Tab-separated table of C-alpha atoms in Angstrom:
chain	number	residue	atom	x	y	z
N	1	UNK	CA	0.000	0.000	0.000
N	2	UNK	CA	1.257	3.467	-0.826
N	3	UNK	CA	-0.555	6.718	-0.046
N	4	UNK	CA	0.355	9.763	-2.072
N	5	UNK	CA	-2.557	12.144	-1.639
N	6	UNK	CA	-2.839	14.366	1.430
N	7	UNK	CA	-6.592	14.292	0.714
N	8	UNK	CA	-6.804	10.539	1.309
N	9	UNK	CA	-9.456	9.814	3.988
N	10	UNK	CA	-7.018	7.966	6.246
N	11	UNK	CA	-4.513	10.802	6.035
N	12	UNK	CA	-7.211	13.335	6.878
N	13	UNK	CA	-8.140	11.319	9.954
N	14	UNK	CA	-4.553	10.906	11.084
N	15	UNK	CA	-3.965	14.648	10.602
N	16	UNK	CA	-6.860	15.358	12.952
N	17	UNK	CA	-4.769	13.791	15.714
N	18	UNK	CA	-2.767	17.024	15.786
N	19	UNK	CA	-5.762	18.408	17.720
N	20	UNK	CA	-6.384	17.476	21.341
N	21	UNK	CA	-10.112	17.072	20.698
N	22	UNK	CA	-9.550	14.208	18.257
N	23	UNK	CA	-6.838	12.633	20.378
N	24	UNK	CA	-9.311	12.547	23.280
N	25	UNK	CA	-12.103	11.149	21.077
N	26	UNK	CA	-10.026	8.375	19.536
N	27	UNK	CA	-7.457	7.619	22.234
N	28	UNK	CA	-4.712	7.862	19.625
N	29	UNK	CA	-1.782	10.226	19.004
N	30	UNK	CA	1.088	10.795	16.589
N	31	UNK	CA	4.743	10.127	17.338
N	32	UNK	CA	7.658	11.302	15.161
N	33	UNK	CA	11.253	10.214	14.893
N	34	UNK	CA	13.131	6.951	15.166
N	35	UNK	CA	14.078	7.078	18.852
N	36	UNK	CA	10.581	7.849	20.132
N	37	UNK	CA	8.945	5.349	17.794
N	38	UNK	CA	11.399	2.689	18.982
N	39	UNK	CA	10.196	3.286	22.548
N	40	UNK	CA	6.557	3.197	21.398
N	41	UNK	CA	7.128	-0.145	19.641
N	42	UNK	CA	8.736	-1.661	22.743
N	43	UNK	CA	5.651	-0.579	24.680
N	44	UNK	CA	3.346	-2.127	22.068
N	45	UNK	CA	1.701	1.230	21.449
N	46	UNK	CA	2.165	1.536	17.677
N	47	UNK	CA	-0.963	1.000	15.624
N	48	UNK	CA	0.295	2.184	12.241
N	49	UNK	CA	3.761	3.007	11.056
N	50	UNK	CA	4.103	5.507	8.191
N	51	UNK	CA	7.304	5.905	6.220
N	52	UNK	CA	8.279	8.325	3.478
N	53	UNK	CA	8.738	6.765	0.044
N	54	UNK	CA	12.368	5.823	-0.625
N	55	UNK	CA	13.300	5.346	3.045
N	56	UNK	CA	14.154	2.059	4.746
N	57	UNK	CA	12.043	1.034	7.721
N	58	UNK	CA	14.452	0.652	10.670
N	59	UNK	CA	11.820	-1.465	12.464
N	60	UNK	CA	10.920	-3.835	9.634
N	61	UNK	CA	11.228	-6.834	11.938
N	62	UNK	CA	8.739	-5.387	14.397
N	63	UNK	CA	6.250	-3.567	12.218
N	64	UNK	CA	5.342	-3.248	8.566
N	65	UNK	CA	5.151	0.353	7.394
N	66	UNK	CA	2.736	2.109	5.068
N	67	UNK	CA	4.668	4.056	2.434
N	68	UNK	CA	3.518	7.668	2.067
N	69	UNK	CA	4.439	10.492	-0.277
N	70	UNK	CA	6.368	13.501	0.969
N	71	UNK	CA	3.275	15.755	0.958
N	72	UNK	CA	1.436	13.249	3.165
N	73	UNK	CA	4.325	13.096	5.651
N	74	UNK	CA	4.571	16.882	5.678
N	75	UNK	CA	0.864	17.181	6.414
N	76	UNK	CA	1.125	14.781	9.359
N	77	UNK	CA	4.307	16.208	10.865
N	78	UNK	CA	4.296	18.896	13.553
N	79	UNK	CA	7.640	20.147	12.289
N	80	UNK	CA	7.973	22.603	9.416
N	81	UNK	CA	10.739	20.464	7.954
N	82	UNK	CA	8.513	17.369	8.027
N	83	UNK	CA	9.352	13.856	9.241
N	84	UNK	CA	10.231	10.645	7.401
N	85	UNK	CA	8.857	8.266	10.018
N	86	UNK	CA	5.597	8.760	11.903
N	87	UNK	CA	3.647	6.351	14.097
N	88	UNK	CA	-0.037	6.418	14.924
N	89	UNK	CA	-0.032	5.256	18.554
N	90	UNK	CA	-2.655	4.282	21.115
N	91	UNK	CA	-2.793	6.093	24.462
N	92	UNK	CA	-2.459	2.921	26.442
N	93	UNK	CA	-1.264	3.408	29.945
N	94	UNK	CA	-0.218	0.677	32.314
N	95	UNK	CA	-1.529	0.290	35.840
N	96	UNK	CA	0.944	1.775	38.330
N	97	UNK	CA	3.282	-0.744	39.983
N	98	UNK	CA	3.193	1.239	43.236
N	99	UNK	CA	1.996	4.442	44.846
N	100	UNK	CA	4.985	6.718	44.323
N	101	UNK	CA	3.289	9.602	42.540
N	102	UNK	CA	4.056	12.875	40.801
N	103	UNK	CA	1.093	15.247	40.757
N	104	UNK	CA	0.784	18.180	38.338
N	105	UNK	CA	-1.675	20.907	39.290
N	106	UNK	CA	-2.282	23.151	36.287
N	107	UNK	CA	1.129	22.834	34.592
N	108	UNK	CA	0.512	24.645	31.294
N	109	UNK	CA	3.576	24.195	29.132
N	110	UNK	CA	3.740	20.887	27.223
N	111	UNK	CA	7.551	20.965	27.362
N	112	UNK	CA	7.421	21.202	31.161
N	113	UNK	CA	4.875	18.370	31.424
N	114	UNK	CA	7.007	16.144	29.188
N	115	UNK	CA	10.248	16.943	30.995
N	116	UNK	CA	8.633	16.180	34.367
N	117	UNK	CA	7.344	12.806	33.081
N	118	UNK	CA	10.888	11.986	31.910
N	119	UNK	CA	12.268	12.962	35.332
N	120	UNK	CA	9.597	10.955	37.183
N	121	UNK	CA	10.695	7.800	35.365
N	122	UNK	CA	14.386	8.513	36.022
N	123	UNK	CA	13.780	8.710	39.776
N	124	UNK	CA	11.586	5.638	40.050
N	125	UNK	CA	8.095	7.053	40.409
N	126	UNK	CA	5.129	4.825	39.585
N	127	UNK	CA	2.583	7.253	38.209
N	128	UNK	CA	1.905	10.823	37.119
N	129	UNK	CA	-1.459	12.420	37.871
N	130	UNK	CA	-2.455	15.551	35.947
N	131	UNK	CA	-5.250	17.961	36.806
N	132	UNK	CA	-7.711	18.376	33.919
N	133	UNK	CA	-6.281	21.812	33.038
N	134	UNK	CA	-2.697	20.620	32.539
N	135	UNK	CA	-1.207	20.612	29.043
N	136	UNK	CA	-2.079	17.502	27.032
N	137	UNK	CA	0.415	14.657	27.457
N	138	UNK	CA	-0.116	13.555	23.851
N	139	UNK	CA	0.751	16.946	22.376
N	140	UNK	CA	3.749	16.564	20.030
N	141	UNK	CA	6.013	18.856	22.058
N	142	UNK	CA	5.168	17.036	25.275
N	143	UNK	CA	5.773	13.597	23.756
N	144	UNK	CA	9.128	14.803	22.426
N	145	UNK	CA	10.112	16.250	25.816
N	146	UNK	CA	9.436	12.917	27.527
N	147	UNK	CA	12.058	11.311	25.246
N	148	UNK	CA	9.859	8.229	25.326
N	149	UNK	CA	9.441	8.074	29.101
N	150	UNK	CA	5.648	8.351	28.704
N	151	UNK	CA	5.681	4.711	27.574
N	152	UNK	CA	7.269	3.643	30.884
N	153	UNK	CA	4.939	5.090	33.495
N	154	UNK	CA	1.239	5.163	34.366
N	155	UNK	CA	-0.302	8.531	33.490
N	156	UNK	CA	-3.799	9.752	34.294
N	157	UNK	CA	-5.733	12.969	34.007
N	158	UNK	CA	-8.042	13.276	36.958
N	159	UNK	CA	-9.539	15.544	39.614
N	160	UNK	CA	-6.697	15.894	42.113
N	161	UNK	CA	-8.543	16.308	45.425
N	162	UNK	CA	-10.200	12.861	45.517
N	163	UNK	CA	-7.060	11.250	44.063
N	164	UNK	CA	-4.848	12.817	46.738
N	165	UNK	CA	-7.260	11.829	49.485
N	166	UNK	CA	-7.129	8.238	48.244
N	167	UNK	CA	-3.328	8.263	48.273
N	168	UNK	CA	-3.321	9.644	51.817
N	169	UNK	CA	-5.705	6.925	52.966
N	170	UNK	CA	-3.277	4.398	51.505
N	171	UNK	CA	-0.524	5.857	53.700
N	172	UNK	CA	1.258	8.035	51.159
N	173	UNK	CA	2.755	11.336	52.384
N	174	UNK	CA	1.728	14.213	50.124
N	175	UNK	CA	4.299	17.000	49.713
N	176	UNK	CA	3.625	20.256	47.922
N	177	UNK	CA	6.113	22.917	46.870
N	178	UNK	CA	5.325	26.392	48.174
N	179	UNK	CA	7.148	29.642	48.860
N	180	UNK	CA	5.192	30.477	52.025
N	181	UNK	CA	4.490	28.528	55.200
N	182	UNK	CA	6.884	25.839	54.039
N	183	UNK	CA	9.974	24.077	55.362
N	184	UNK	CA	13.324	23.897	53.579
N	185	UNK	CA	13.297	20.861	51.284
N	186	UNK	CA	16.633	19.603	52.631
N	187	UNK	CA	15.259	19.533	56.189
N	188	UNK	CA	12.216	17.386	55.440
N	189	UNK	CA	12.605	13.666	56.153
N	190	UNK	CA	13.441	11.525	53.141
N	191	UNK	CA	10.659	9.102	52.379
N	192	UNK	CA	9.864	6.829	49.463
N	193	UNK	CA	6.154	6.429	50.069
N	194	UNK	CA	5.427	9.793	48.617
N	195	UNK	CA	3.388	12.001	46.325
N	196	UNK	CA	5.089	15.205	45.149
N	197	UNK	CA	2.799	18.010	43.934
N	198	UNK	CA	4.009	20.676	41.483
N	199	UNK	CA	1.963	23.688	40.466
N	200	UNK	CA	1.277	26.092	37.643
N	201	UNK	CA	4.193	28.062	36.130
N	202	UNK	CA	2.867	31.416	37.307
N	203	UNK	CA	0.490	30.680	40.193
N	204	UNK	CA	1.976	27.601	41.808
N	205	UNK	CA	-0.267	24.984	43.444
N	206	UNK	CA	-3.946	25.908	43.920
N	207	UNK	CA	-4.817	26.728	47.571
N	208	UNK	CA	-7.351	23.864	47.723
N	209	UNK	CA	-4.714	21.380	46.569
N	210	UNK	CA	-2.079	22.808	48.929
N	211	UNK	CA	-4.510	22.396	51.833
N	212	UNK	CA	-4.463	18.632	51.355
N	213	UNK	CA	-0.681	18.372	51.409
N	214	UNK	CA	0.812	16.772	54.539
N	215	UNK	CA	3.984	18.834	54.173
N	216	UNK	CA	5.001	21.978	52.322
N	217	UNK	CA	8.519	22.259	51.014
N	218	UNK	CA	10.421	25.225	49.651
N	219	UNK	CA	13.569	24.956	47.619
N	220	UNK	CA	16.261	27.062	49.275
N	221	UNK	CA	17.317	29.828	46.892
N	222	UNK	CA	19.721	32.677	47.490
N	223	UNK	CA	18.094	35.354	45.349
N	224	UNK	CA	15.762	35.899	42.406
N	225	UNK	CA	13.259	33.457	43.859
N	226	UNK	CA	12.246	31.870	40.625
N	227	UNK	CA	12.783	28.431	39.146
N	228	UNK	CA	11.339	26.744	36.096
N	229	UNK	CA	8.740	24.192	37.294
N	230	UNK	CA	10.519	21.274	35.593
N	231	UNK	CA	13.750	22.258	37.351
N	232	UNK	CA	11.922	22.506	40.693
N	233	UNK	CA	10.396	19.083	39.982
N	234	UNK	CA	13.848	17.665	39.238
N	235	UNK	CA	15.218	18.880	42.568
N	236	UNK	CA	12.242	17.501	44.540
N	237	UNK	CA	12.008	14.161	42.709
N	238	UNK	CA	15.761	13.618	43.126
N	239	UNK	CA	15.359	14.201	46.862
N	240	UNK	CA	12.558	11.604	47.004
N	241	UNK	CA	14.099	9.234	44.457
N	242	UNK	CA	13.701	5.485	44.810
N	243	UNK	CA	16.806	4.336	46.626
N	244	UNK	CA	18.307	0.878	46.187
R	1	UNK	CA	8.083	60.231	16.812
R	2	UNK	CA	5.911	57.541	15.318
R	3	UNK	CA	7.086	54.838	12.932
R	4	UNK	CA	4.491	53.192	10.755
R	5	UNK	CA	6.420	51.619	7.911
R	6	UNK	CA	8.122	48.238	8.317
R	7	UNK	CA	10.451	49.474	5.546
R	8	UNK	CA	11.777	52.323	7.716
R	9	UNK	CA	15.591	52.068	7.925
R	10	UNK	CA	15.615	51.909	11.734
R	11	UNK	CA	13.042	49.143	11.715
R	12	UNK	CA	15.052	47.183	9.171
R	13	UNK	CA	18.122	47.453	11.378
R	14	UNK	CA	16.247	46.415	14.513
R	15	UNK	CA	14.727	43.464	12.651
R	16	UNK	CA	18.240	42.267	11.774
R	17	UNK	CA	18.763	41.675	15.506
R	18	UNK	CA	16.630	38.543	15.106
R	19	UNK	CA	19.791	37.011	13.591
R	20	UNK	CA	22.775	36.048	15.740
R	21	UNK	CA	25.200	37.517	13.205
R	22	UNK	CA	23.824	41.017	13.665
R	23	UNK	CA	23.503	40.654	17.428
R	24	UNK	CA	27.203	39.729	17.552
R	25	UNK	CA	28.167	42.634	15.262
R	26	UNK	CA	26.228	45.286	17.155
R	27	UNK	CA	26.195	43.947	20.727
R	28	UNK	CA	22.449	44.521	20.843
R	29	UNK	CA	19.376	42.272	21.116
R	30	UNK	CA	15.595	42.449	21.281
R	31	UNK	CA	13.496	41.810	24.384
R	32	UNK	CA	9.692	41.361	24.374
R	33	UNK	CA	7.081	41.635	27.068
R	34	UNK	CA	6.544	43.801	30.108
R	35	UNK	CA	8.168	41.572	32.754
R	36	UNK	CA	11.419	41.007	30.866
R	37	UNK	CA	11.666	44.641	29.800
R	38	UNK	CA	11.164	45.701	33.426
R	39	UNK	CA	14.196	43.591	34.371
R	40	UNK	CA	16.183	45.035	31.465
R	41	UNK	CA	15.350	48.592	32.567
R	42	UNK	CA	16.446	47.880	36.140
R	43	UNK	CA	19.746	46.635	34.718
R	44	UNK	CA	20.121	49.778	32.589
R	45	UNK	CA	20.244	47.666	29.428
R	46	UNK	CA	17.426	49.274	27.415
R	47	UNK	CA	18.569	51.474	24.550
R	48	UNK	CA	15.239	51.995	22.807
R	49	UNK	CA	11.721	51.178	23.899
R	50	UNK	CA	9.124	50.555	21.192
R	51	UNK	CA	5.404	50.555	21.889
R	52	UNK	CA	2.429	49.794	19.699
R	53	UNK	CA	0.247	52.786	18.844
R	54	UNK	CA	-2.682	53.132	21.253
R	55	UNK	CA	-0.943	51.421	24.178
R	56	UNK	CA	0.184	53.067	27.421
R	57	UNK	CA	3.858	52.810	28.319
R	58	UNK	CA	4.047	51.064	31.724
R	59	UNK	CA	7.576	52.422	32.168
R	60	UNK	CA	6.953	56.045	31.218
R	61	UNK	CA	8.828	57.271	34.280
R	62	UNK	CA	11.932	55.312	33.351
R	63	UNK	CA	12.006	55.487	29.577
R	64	UNK	CA	10.286	57.315	26.768
R	65	UNK	CA	8.920	54.988	24.101
R	66	UNK	CA	8.868	55.268	20.323
R	67	UNK	CA	5.332	54.639	19.040
R	68	UNK	CA	5.213	52.081	16.207
R	69	UNK	CA	2.446	50.788	13.977
R	70	UNK	CA	1.181	47.220	14.345
R	71	UNK	CA	2.983	46.029	11.195
R	72	UNK	CA	6.280	47.337	12.592
R	73	UNK	CA	5.743	45.546	15.918
R	74	UNK	CA	4.791	42.364	14.114
R	75	UNK	CA	7.942	42.527	12.009
R	76	UNK	CA	10.134	42.917	15.113
R	77	UNK	CA	8.411	40.269	17.243
R	78	UNK	CA	9.580	36.647	17.368
R	79	UNK	CA	6.020	35.555	18.107
R	80	UNK	CA	3.431	34.980	15.414
R	81	UNK	CA	0.893	36.910	17.443
R	82	UNK	CA	3.246	39.897	17.703
R	83	UNK	CA	4.116	41.990	20.759
R	84	UNK	CA	2.992	45.416	21.940
R	85	UNK	CA	6.177	46.295	23.810
R	86	UNK	CA	9.693	45.601	22.541
R	87	UNK	CA	13.039	46.858	23.809
R	88	UNK	CA	16.297	47.159	21.905
R	89	UNK	CA	18.849	46.215	24.570
R	90	UNK	CA	22.629	46.271	24.876
R	91	UNK	CA	24.476	43.053	25.740
R	92	UNK	CA	26.171	44.568	28.751
R	93	UNK	CA	27.388	42.052	31.244
R	94	UNK	CA	28.698	42.847	34.697
R	95	UNK	CA	31.997	41.584	36.058
R	96	UNK	CA	31.428	38.508	38.253
R	97	UNK	CA	31.265	39.234	41.987
R	98	UNK	CA	32.977	35.920	42.742
R	99	UNK	CA	34.224	32.675	41.240
R	100	UNK	CA	31.169	30.445	41.641
R	101	UNK	CA	30.698	29.358	38.040
R	102	UNK	CA	28.326	27.402	35.824
R	103	UNK	CA	30.003	26.103	32.682
R	104	UNK	CA	28.083	25.017	29.579
R	105	UNK	CA	29.930	22.791	27.131
R	106	UNK	CA	28.001	22.648	23.860
R	107	UNK	CA	24.460	23.069	25.220
R	108	UNK	CA	22.444	23.447	22.018
R	109	UNK	CA	18.906	24.298	22.965
R	110	UNK	CA	18.265	27.993	23.712
R	111	UNK	CA	15.495	27.040	26.163
R	112	UNK	CA	17.956	24.885	28.123
R	113	UNK	CA	20.618	27.613	28.138
R	114	UNK	CA	18.079	30.182	29.380
R	115	UNK	CA	16.655	27.878	32.042
R	116	UNK	CA	20.151	27.091	33.342
R	117	UNK	CA	21.009	30.820	33.560
R	118	UNK	CA	17.808	31.349	35.575
R	119	UNK	CA	18.744	28.459	37.887
R	120	UNK	CA	22.331	29.709	38.300
R	121	UNK	CA	21.018	33.045	39.604
R	122	UNK	CA	18.546	31.329	41.950
R	123	UNK	CA	21.336	29.325	43.581
R	124	UNK	CA	23.794	32.191	43.964
R	125	UNK	CA	26.320	31.559	41.209
R	126	UNK	CA	28.461	34.479	40.035
R	127	UNK	CA	28.977	33.733	36.361
R	128	UNK	CA	28.027	31.484	33.446
R	129	UNK	CA	30.664	30.486	30.900
R	130	UNK	CA	29.516	29.120	27.544
R	131	UNK	CA	31.645	27.284	25.002
R	132	UNK	CA	31.566	28.985	21.573
R	133	UNK	CA	29.201	26.309	20.183
R	134	UNK	CA	26.465	26.789	22.792
R	135	UNK	CA	23.140	28.320	21.741
R	136	UNK	CA	23.174	32.113	21.677
R	137	UNK	CA	22.186	33.709	24.998
R	138	UNK	CA	20.523	36.638	23.190
R	139	UNK	CA	18.229	34.420	21.127
R	140	UNK	CA	14.600	35.324	21.901
R	141	UNK	CA	13.731	31.888	23.288
R	142	UNK	CA	16.778	31.870	25.538
R	143	UNK	CA	16.086	35.387	26.847
R	144	UNK	CA	12.498	34.371	27.596
R	145	UNK	CA	13.607	31.190	29.395
R	146	UNK	CA	15.913	33.190	31.686
R	147	UNK	CA	12.840	35.148	32.879
R	148	UNK	CA	15.180	38.128	33.139
R	149	UNK	CA	17.930	36.367	35.112
R	150	UNK	CA	20.430	37.147	32.332
R	151	UNK	CA	20.440	40.739	33.611
R	152	UNK	CA	21.599	39.556	37.055
R	153	UNK	CA	24.682	37.474	36.308
R	154	UNK	CA	27.968	37.733	34.420
R	155	UNK	CA	27.851	35.746	31.181
R	156	UNK	CA	30.711	35.062	28.782
R	157	UNK	CA	31.272	32.961	25.702
R	158	UNK	CA	34.798	31.638	25.760
R	159	UNK	CA	37.131	28.707	25.136
R	160	UNK	CA	36.531	26.504	28.171
R	161	UNK	CA	39.899	24.820	28.672
R	162	UNK	CA	41.923	27.976	29.477
R	163	UNK	CA	39.012	29.401	31.475
R	164	UNK	CA	38.728	26.238	33.594
R	165	UNK	CA	42.483	26.116	34.141
R	166	UNK	CA	42.364	29.691	35.395
R	167	UNK	CA	39.545	28.857	37.810
R	168	UNK	CA	41.499	25.857	39.111
R	169	UNK	CA	44.566	28.002	39.681
R	170	UNK	CA	42.373	30.343	41.707
R	171	UNK	CA	41.417	27.404	43.936
R	172	UNK	CA	38.009	26.571	42.483
R	173	UNK	CA	36.967	22.887	42.410
R	174	UNK	CA	35.691	21.907	38.957
R	175	UNK	CA	32.926	19.287	38.896
R	176	UNK	CA	31.612	17.669	35.735
R	177	UNK	CA	28.540	15.503	35.321
R	178	UNK	CA	29.206	12.114	33.755
R	179	UNK	CA	27.601	8.701	33.597
R	180	UNK	CA	30.887	6.765	33.716
R	181	UNK	CA	33.831	6.879	36.099
R	182	UNK	CA	31.872	9.161	38.367
R	183	UNK	CA	30.789	9.268	42.005
R	184	UNK	CA	27.207	9.657	43.200
R	185	UNK	CA	26.422	13.374	43.483
R	186	UNK	CA	25.061	12.989	47.007
R	187	UNK	CA	28.349	11.465	48.199
R	188	UNK	CA	30.584	14.279	46.967
R	189	UNK	CA	31.546	16.897	49.558
R	190	UNK	CA	29.460	20.072	49.506
R	191	UNK	CA	31.572	23.064	48.578
R	192	UNK	CA	30.785	26.646	47.607
R	193	UNK	CA	34.029	27.446	45.810
R	194	UNK	CA	32.939	25.564	42.753
R	195	UNK	CA	32.523	25.391	39.008
R	196	UNK	CA	29.842	22.991	37.736
R	197	UNK	CA	30.167	21.802	34.127
R	198	UNK	CA	27.131	20.631	32.109
R	199	UNK	CA	27.396	19.097	28.655
R	200	UNK	CA	25.600	18.757	25.357
R	201	UNK	CA	22.070	17.315	25.309
R	202	UNK	CA	23.087	14.208	23.376
R	203	UNK	CA	26.822	13.786	23.912
R	204	UNK	CA	27.404	15.186	27.374
R	205	UNK	CA	30.665	16.938	28.252
R	206	UNK	CA	33.513	16.734	25.696
R	207	UNK	CA	36.296	14.315	26.804
R	208	UNK	CA	38.885	17.130	26.784
R	209	UNK	CA	36.716	19.226	29.106
R	210	UNK	CA	35.963	16.262	31.361
R	211	UNK	CA	39.699	15.581	31.690
R	212	UNK	CA	40.159	18.936	33.415
R	213	UNK	CA	37.436	18.315	35.997
R	214	UNK	CA	38.642	17.665	39.553
R	215	UNK	CA	35.605	15.495	40.275
R	216	UNK	CA	33.012	13.659	38.211
R	217	UNK	CA	29.491	13.386	39.553
R	218	UNK	CA	26.601	11.224	38.448
R	219	UNK	CA	23.027	11.860	39.410
R	220	UNK	CA	21.634	8.690	40.956
R	221	UNK	CA	18.735	7.411	38.834
R	222	UNK	CA	16.731	4.256	39.204
R	223	UNK	CA	16.015	3.524	35.559
R	224	UNK	CA	15.752	5.110	32.120
R	225	UNK	CA	19.066	6.894	32.647
R	226	UNK	CA	18.110	10.091	30.980
R	227	UNK	CA	17.503	13.591	32.270
R	228	UNK	CA	17.008	16.893	30.499
R	229	UNK	CA	20.235	18.920	30.878
R	230	UNK	CA	18.441	21.846	32.556
R	231	UNK	CA	16.952	19.410	35.105
R	232	UNK	CA	20.386	17.850	35.707
R	233	UNK	CA	21.790	21.372	36.119
R	234	UNK	CA	19.051	22.193	38.644
R	235	UNK	CA	19.892	19.158	40.767
R	236	UNK	CA	23.638	19.902	40.727
R	237	UNK	CA	23.363	23.659	41.286
R	238	UNK	CA	20.948	23.102	44.186
R	239	UNK	CA	23.505	20.757	45.758
R	240	UNK	CA	26.216	23.411	45.418
R	241	UNK	CA	23.956	26.383	46.183
R	242	UNK	CA	25.272	29.381	48.112
R	243	UNK	CA	24.348	28.730	51.718
R	244	UNK	CA	23.740	31.481	54.199
């Protein structure tokens, strides 16, 4: 099979996956580039693999590819320069292996969301919970920022208050980052049975969410009290990393 | 004075500042948005302030603004939606107040460079040294990622090997991040008289640069050994933050 027209019905449907609305409706999303698609294949998330005419499929053992013309690939790619390999993936997420949780309360930037997911995997967290107003995990920029980590961790979009209450009932300590009424991060006890809450880039954690936190931590800074939220997440998740 | 034509000679020259070549030649750069321009004004870095016709200058006490038509503002803005306030700034950088240094060896992404500059200021570092092949600090995305921190710290682009040798002679301990032949970050002694070296997103620190480091640190991860370089920087700079 070879598809050369960007007006082909299948192509039109795949292209719709560039919009969150259609990703939500179908439970699918697009992934570009060899490294990310390799991770998606390992996770069994690839539904269709699309390759530009004239290219060799680096995953021919794992998955047959549909050959597409350059104009089709350009239409499906989020990058102005196009892509030669694109996968239509399913938003399958595994059940968490434990309760170690990263919680995002209104994180807006898809690059920040993706970078935090990547960091959560690096430090041995089991799941990432996102408030409904966070950036979409399946946005191209977010997927790229995860570097494939999204295929290695349970991710759910949910109302945070009931989810946090459930975690607390299960014995998890909930820690939120805050500038006021908080203790220095380095003075809080290290624990592994933990949920770490990060807030919006400008506003931080919502008051109602902060109220549920068992502990409030601030990252000790010397001046210019301002950190990117993914950097703040990195510092906190490293502190509460899975040890041994 | 009001400028309405995007073909005006001044406008054409300002627009050239969107290219690194012209920023290097003139020592100037463009800054967008009220918050960043406020920081630039405090630092005395604003040469010209440009405002869209019909808007009120929020800094009228500090700086008179040149009124420009919408098409002029659109031409000068790096954002598709344009900007209503733009400053032409000078790349003045202060002499470092001390030797606490962040060193970037081939960091390519302007967002990463900007985020690391912001983090360096937060944790009380005195200067940032960039190898000649790092992303340009005065790139719009980098400036935005610093959130204005670039006006609060000494920044220089230089050959790293002689610069690091000079720091070592002055008694500074040079620490590089590495995955191999390195000690766990949390087991290295905390010191304030320090230079922390971060490397390229894909390749890490160049071998020749790593050879000069007094210590090699790895960030303890549990799996998926991969962190964004700005996140890795955040974890290291927090560890070596200025205390008290």
